[in-house]
GROMACS .gro file of C-alpha atoms in nm:
model
  257
    1MET     CA    1   4.234   6.241  16.928
    2LYS     CA    2   4.501   6.448  16.752
    3LYS     CA    3   4.791   6.248  16.575
    4ASN     CA    4   5.137   6.286  16.612
    5TYR     CA    5   5.238   6.215  16.238
    6SER     CA    6   5.616   6.275  16.298
    7ALA     CA    7   5.590   5.899  16.458
    8TYR     CA    8   5.501   5.775  16.141
    9PHE     CA    9   5.752   5.991  15.948
   10PRO     CA   10   6.117   5.999  16.111
   11ALA     CA   11   6.265   6.247  15.817
   12LEU     CA   12   5.995   6.496  15.955
   13ARG     CA   13   6.124   6.497  16.298
   14THR     CA   14   6.500   6.536  16.143
   15THR     CA   15   6.380   6.833  15.919
   16ALA     CA   16   6.191   6.997  16.241
   17ALA     CA   17   6.506   6.982  16.445
   18TRP     CA   18   6.711   7.181  16.227
   19LEU     CA   19   6.463   7.379  16.060
   20GLY     CA   20   6.369   7.557  16.383
   21PRO     CA   21   6.718   7.709  16.449
   22MET     CA   22   6.747   7.806  16.099
   23LEU     CA   23   6.417   7.999  16.089
   24LEU     CA   24   6.555   8.171  16.412
   25LEU     CA   25   6.860   8.271  16.287
   26ALA     CA   26   6.696   8.441  15.951
   27ALA     CA   27   6.476   8.606  16.177
   28ALA     CA   28   6.812   8.752  16.358
   29VAL     CA   29   6.953   8.857  16.050
   30ALA     CA   30   6.677   9.010  15.917
   31GLY     CA   31   6.641   9.212  16.267
   32CYS     CA   32   6.977   9.340  16.240
   33GLN     CA   33   6.916   9.485  15.867
   34THR     CA   34   6.727   9.775  15.982
   35GLU     CA   35   6.943  10.067  15.804
   36THR     CA   36   7.041  10.052  15.465
   37VAL     CA   37   7.376  10.133  15.383
   38GLN     CA   38   7.413  10.427  15.119
   39LEU     CA   39   7.680  10.354  14.895
   40PRO     CA   40   7.876  10.675  14.724
   41ASN     CA   41   7.709  10.839  14.437
   42PRO     CA   42   7.870  10.698  14.129
   43GLY     CA   43   7.838  10.982  13.908
   44PRO     CA   44   7.677  10.917  13.587
   45GLU     CA   45   7.343  11.036  13.748
   46TYR     CA   46   7.485  11.386  13.732
   47TYR     CA   47   7.491  11.364  13.338
   48PRO     CA   48   7.213  11.151  13.216
   49VAL     CA   49   7.203  11.070  12.855
   50ALA     CA   50   6.901  10.936  12.634
   51VAL     CA   51   6.784  10.998  12.304
   52GLY     CA   52   6.524  11.262  12.256
   53ALA     CA   53   6.636  11.435  12.584
   54TYR     CA   54   6.712  11.796  12.556
   55ARG     CA   55   6.811  12.094  12.770
   56ILE     CA   56   6.727  12.472  12.695
   57TYR     CA   57   6.967  12.749  12.844
   58ASP     CA   58   6.935  13.108  12.880
   59VAL     CA   59   7.253  13.283  12.752
   60ALA     CA   60   7.418  13.596  12.873
   61ASP     CA   61   7.716  13.674  12.651
   62THR     CA   62   7.964  13.969  12.695
   63SER     CA   63   8.271  14.050  12.456
   64TRP     CA   64   8.553  14.294  12.531
   65ARG     CA   65   8.785  14.480  12.340
   66ASN     CA   66   9.006  14.748  12.478
   67ASN     CA   67   8.790  14.727  12.829
   68VAL     CA   68   8.496  14.822  12.619
   69PRO     CA   69   8.177  14.545  12.660
   70THR     CA   70   7.938  14.427  12.401
   71ALA     CA   71   7.667  14.227  12.554
   72SER     CA   72   7.417  13.971  12.415
   73ARG     CA   73   7.152  13.746  12.480
   74PHE     CA   74   7.018  13.431  12.311
   75GLN     CA   75   6.935  13.084  12.396
   76PHE     CA   76   7.095  12.738  12.326
   77ARG     CA   77   6.929  12.377  12.306
   78GLU     CA   78   7.124  12.069  12.332
   79GLN     CA   79   6.971  11.743  12.222
   80VAL     CA   80   7.094  11.407  12.223
   81ALA     CA   81   7.001  11.313  11.864
   82ALA     CA   82   7.086  10.941  11.822
   83GLU     CA   83   7.312  10.679  11.979
   84LEU     CA   84   7.602  10.596  11.745
   85SER     CA   85   7.812  10.253  11.767
   86PRO     CA   86   8.001  10.203  12.082
   87ASP     CA   87   8.376  10.300  12.104
   88ALA     CA   88   8.668  10.092  12.078
   89THR     CA   89   8.610   9.980  12.461
   90GLY     CA   90   8.240   9.904  12.425
   91GLN     CA   91   8.128  10.237  12.610
   92PRO     CA   92   7.783  10.387  12.465
   93VAL     CA   93   7.858  10.695  12.286
   94TYR     CA   94   7.561  10.973  12.187
   95ARG     CA   95   7.560  11.230  11.936
   96VAL     CA   96   7.424  11.594  12.035
   97VAL     CA   97   7.297  11.864  11.845
   98ARG     CA   98   7.339  12.222  11.983
   99SER     CA   99   7.135  12.452  11.815
  100ARG     CA  100   7.095  12.839  11.887
  101ARG     CA  101   6.812  13.102  11.819
  102ALA     CA  102   6.808  13.477  11.936
  103THR     CA  103   6.454  13.466  12.104
  104PRO     CA  104   6.178  13.212  12.215
  105ALA     CA  105   6.025  13.311  11.902
  106ASP     CA  106   6.272  13.227  11.624
  107ALA     CA  107   6.301  12.886  11.513
  108TRP     CA  108   6.614  12.710  11.614
  109ALA     CA  109   6.942  12.697  11.382
  110THR     CA  110   7.208  12.424  11.454
  111ASP     CA  111   7.531  12.570  11.604
  112SER     CA  112   7.746  12.288  11.654
  113VAL     CA  113   7.762  11.902  11.698
  114LEU     CA  114   7.942  11.700  11.954
  115THR     CA  115   7.960  11.337  12.113
  116VAL     CA  116   7.928  11.231  12.431
  117THR     CA  117   8.084  10.907  12.583
  118VAL     CA  118   7.985  10.766  12.900
  119GLY     CA  119   8.231  10.499  13.045
  120ARG     CA  120   8.273  10.332  13.372
  121GLN     CA  121   8.512  10.570  13.507
  122MET     CA  122   8.467  10.886  13.292
  123LEU     CA  123   8.233  11.063  13.087
  124THR     CA  124   8.400  11.282  12.784
  125GLU     CA  125   8.291  11.480  12.505
  126GLN     CA  126   8.430  11.559  12.189
  127ARG     CA  127   8.384  11.867  11.982
  128ASN     CA  128   8.589  11.959  11.672
  129GLY     CA  129   8.800  11.649  11.713
  130ARG     CA  130   8.907  11.751  12.064
  131ARG     CA  131   8.832  11.517  12.339
  132THR     CA  132   8.795  11.600  12.695
  133VAL     CA  133   8.731  11.446  13.014
  134GLU     CA  134   8.437  11.652  13.175
  135LEU     CA  135   8.349  11.417  13.453
  136VAL     CA  136   8.516  11.130  13.649
  137PHE     CA  137   8.377  10.869  13.847
  138PRO     CA  138   8.283  10.822  14.138
  139VAL     CA  139   8.211  11.176  14.214
  140VAL     CA  140   8.417  11.299  14.533
  141GLU     CA  141   8.469  11.619  14.703
  142GLY     CA  142   8.786  11.751  14.610
  143SER     CA  143   8.891  11.492  14.328
  144SER     CA  144   9.094  11.638  14.051
  145TRP     CA  145   9.204  11.530  13.686
  146ASN     CA  146   9.337  11.630  13.318
  147THR     CA  147   9.087  11.746  13.091
  148ASP     CA  148   9.332  11.662  12.815
  149THR     CA  149   9.391  11.307  12.900
  150PHE     CA  150   9.325  11.228  12.533
  151PHE     CA  151   9.461  11.545  12.379
  152ALA     CA  152   9.832  11.396  12.343
  153PRO     CA  153  10.031  11.190  12.121
  154ASP     CA  154  10.113  10.938  12.431
  155THR     CA  155   9.812  10.852  12.626
  156SER     CA  156  10.029  10.717  12.909
  157ARG     CA  157  10.224  11.042  12.962
  158ALA     CA  158   9.875  11.231  12.932
  159LEU     CA  159   9.736  11.052  13.222
  160ASN     CA  160  10.028  11.190  13.449
  161ARG     CA  161   9.959  11.549  13.333
  162VAL     CA  162   9.893  11.796  13.595
  163PRO     CA  163   9.519  11.810  13.681
  164ASN     CA  164   9.323  12.128  13.581
  165ARG     CA  165   8.968  12.017  13.721
  166TYR     CA  166   8.837  11.982  14.035
  167TYR     CA  167   8.510  11.887  14.227
  168ARG     CA  168   8.368  12.151  14.450
  169GLN     CA  169   8.039  12.146  14.657
  170ALA     CA  170   7.965  11.779  14.590
  171GLY     CA  171   7.604  11.663  14.703
  172GLN     CA  172   7.511  12.044  14.801
  173ALA     CA  173   7.213  12.223  14.692
  174PHE     CA  174   7.225  12.479  14.453
  175SER     CA  175   7.026  12.799  14.314
  176VAL     CA  176   7.071  13.035  14.054
  177ALA     CA  177   6.861  13.307  13.927
  178ARG     CA  178   6.787  13.448  13.592
  179ALA     CA  179   6.545  13.695  13.456
  180GLY     CA  180   6.361  13.715  13.788
  181LYS     CA  181   6.294  13.345  13.836
  182THR     CA  182   6.533  13.136  14.067
  183TYR     CA  183   6.617  12.773  13.967
  184SER     CA  184   6.696  12.558  14.288
  185TYR     CA  185   6.837  12.169  14.286
  186GLN     CA  186   6.879  11.983  14.586
  187ASN     CA  187   7.184  11.760  14.475
  188THR     CA  188   7.452  11.916  14.270
  189VAL     CA  189   7.833  11.874  14.229
  190THR     CA  190   8.025  12.167  14.047
  191THR     CA  191   8.337  12.128  13.865
  192LEU     CA  192   8.607  12.405  13.815
  193ASN     CA  193   8.918  12.452  13.607
  194ASP     CA  194   9.209  12.618  13.709
  195LEU     CA  195   9.179  12.730  14.068
  196ASP     CA  196   9.501  12.978  14.038
  197ALA     CA  197   9.363  13.143  13.755
  198ALA     CA  198   9.008  13.163  13.944
  199ASN     CA  199   9.180  13.310  14.255
  200GLY     CA  200   9.328  13.583  14.054
  201ILE     CA  201   9.697  13.495  14.066
  202ASN     CA  202   9.774  13.520  13.735
  203VAL     CA  203   9.721  13.932  13.699
  204CYS     CA  204   9.771  13.896  13.328
  205GLY     CA  205   9.507  13.662  13.219
  206THR     CA  206   9.202  13.542  13.390
  207THR     CA  207   9.045  13.183  13.262
  208ILE     CA  208   8.768  13.056  13.502
  209LEU     CA  209   8.558  12.768  13.350
  210ARG     CA  210   8.262  12.630  13.582
  211THR     CA  211   8.010  12.397  13.532
  212THR     CA  212   7.757  12.291  13.792
  213TYR     CA  213   7.534  11.957  13.733
  214ALA     CA  214   7.219  11.848  13.912
  215GLU     CA  215   7.139  11.490  13.965
  216GLY     CA  216   6.897  11.333  13.731
  217ILE     CA  217   6.922  11.673  13.504
  218GLY     CA  218   7.265  11.722  13.375
  219PRO     CA  219   7.465  12.074  13.327
  220VAL     CA  220   7.256  12.343  13.497
  221TYR     CA  221   7.485  12.648  13.501
  222ARG     CA  222   7.809  12.721  13.315
  223VAL     CA  223   8.028  12.970  13.320
  224ARG     CA  224   8.317  13.069  13.078
  225ARG     CA  225   8.548  13.373  13.129
  226ARG     CA  226   8.879  13.440  12.957
  227PHE     CA  227   9.044  13.767  12.960
  228SER     CA  228   9.367  13.920  12.866
  229HIS     CA  229   9.483  14.211  13.142
  230GLU     CA  230   9.791  14.289  12.920
  231LEU     CA  231   9.767  14.559  12.653
  232SER     CA  232   9.916  14.389  12.349
  233GLY     CA  233  10.317  14.448  12.306
  234SER     CA  234  10.338  14.639  12.613
  235GLY     CA  235  10.458  14.395  12.890
  236THR     CA  236  10.223  14.595  13.127
  237CYS     CA  237   9.925  14.377  13.319
  238ASN     CA  238   9.620  14.539  13.496
  239PRO     CA  239   9.368  14.308  13.603
  240ALA     CA  240   9.116  14.592  13.629
  241ILE     CA  241   9.132  14.654  13.275
  242LYS     CA  242   8.985  14.344  13.004
  243TYR     CA  243   9.181  14.449  12.692
  244LEU     CA  244   9.046  14.137  12.509
  245GLY     CA  245   8.811  13.849  12.636
  246GLN     CA  246   8.471  13.699  12.677
  247SER     CA  247   8.219  13.638  12.951
  248ARG     CA  248   7.960  13.382  12.914
  249SER     CA  249   7.675  13.255  13.184
  250GLU     CA  250   7.440  12.959  13.066
  251VAL     CA  251   7.132  12.877  13.297
  252LEU     CA  252   6.917  12.599  13.246
  253ILE     CA  253   6.556  12.715  13.201
  254GLU     CA  254   6.409  12.380  13.048
  255SER     CA  255   6.472  12.026  13.007
  256GLY     CA  256   6.260  11.733  12.889
  257ASN     CA  257   6.271  11.403  12.695
   0.00000   0.00000   0.00000
């Protein structure tokens, strides 16, 4: 004979009375949560920093004088050497050593040192005492900011300076070819400086600064072009002639920890 133990324990009947509907409600809520809300990419994933991590770039460099180019080829390596003391706001700071070599068979020689600070709202680099804002978070297509926010005696005024860097192709795939090999990335964002100069509005000078970052990797492609199209002292500008300047592209060919 099967006994009804709830007759001996009234509290058990009370618990069952409210527990049943609660279980049904929980099941209903769980059934509604079949889709995960995808939050916007906050941004630091495009520039991961960890002690020991390195990136090697193939560099194609051309300098111009009186419209005559001189080309060279070499490699850069950027390696996170150490984590330094946090900055005044408590954000982590890293020391990055940039080395150079002419060919893969040569030894690395230190070229320069910079520091990278990863904050909640931005990522900054400091070279030769000058701190620039390289990325702002979250990464949003079309966002703009001023890279020289910290390069002014009055920071409050600097925050209102005209933006000179822009996000383009956020979250898009990117490919670049170098030396017969193609490097492809599924999720990237590109920063571009000075859209007017990039679009050729200034006929006396060209300045293009472009960097593409890949999620989980960091900078994978950099372009730096600065030209003067004016013959010194002449007052005449010809955008087809590069009187003085430099063009450099860096393609990431290897990375690791």
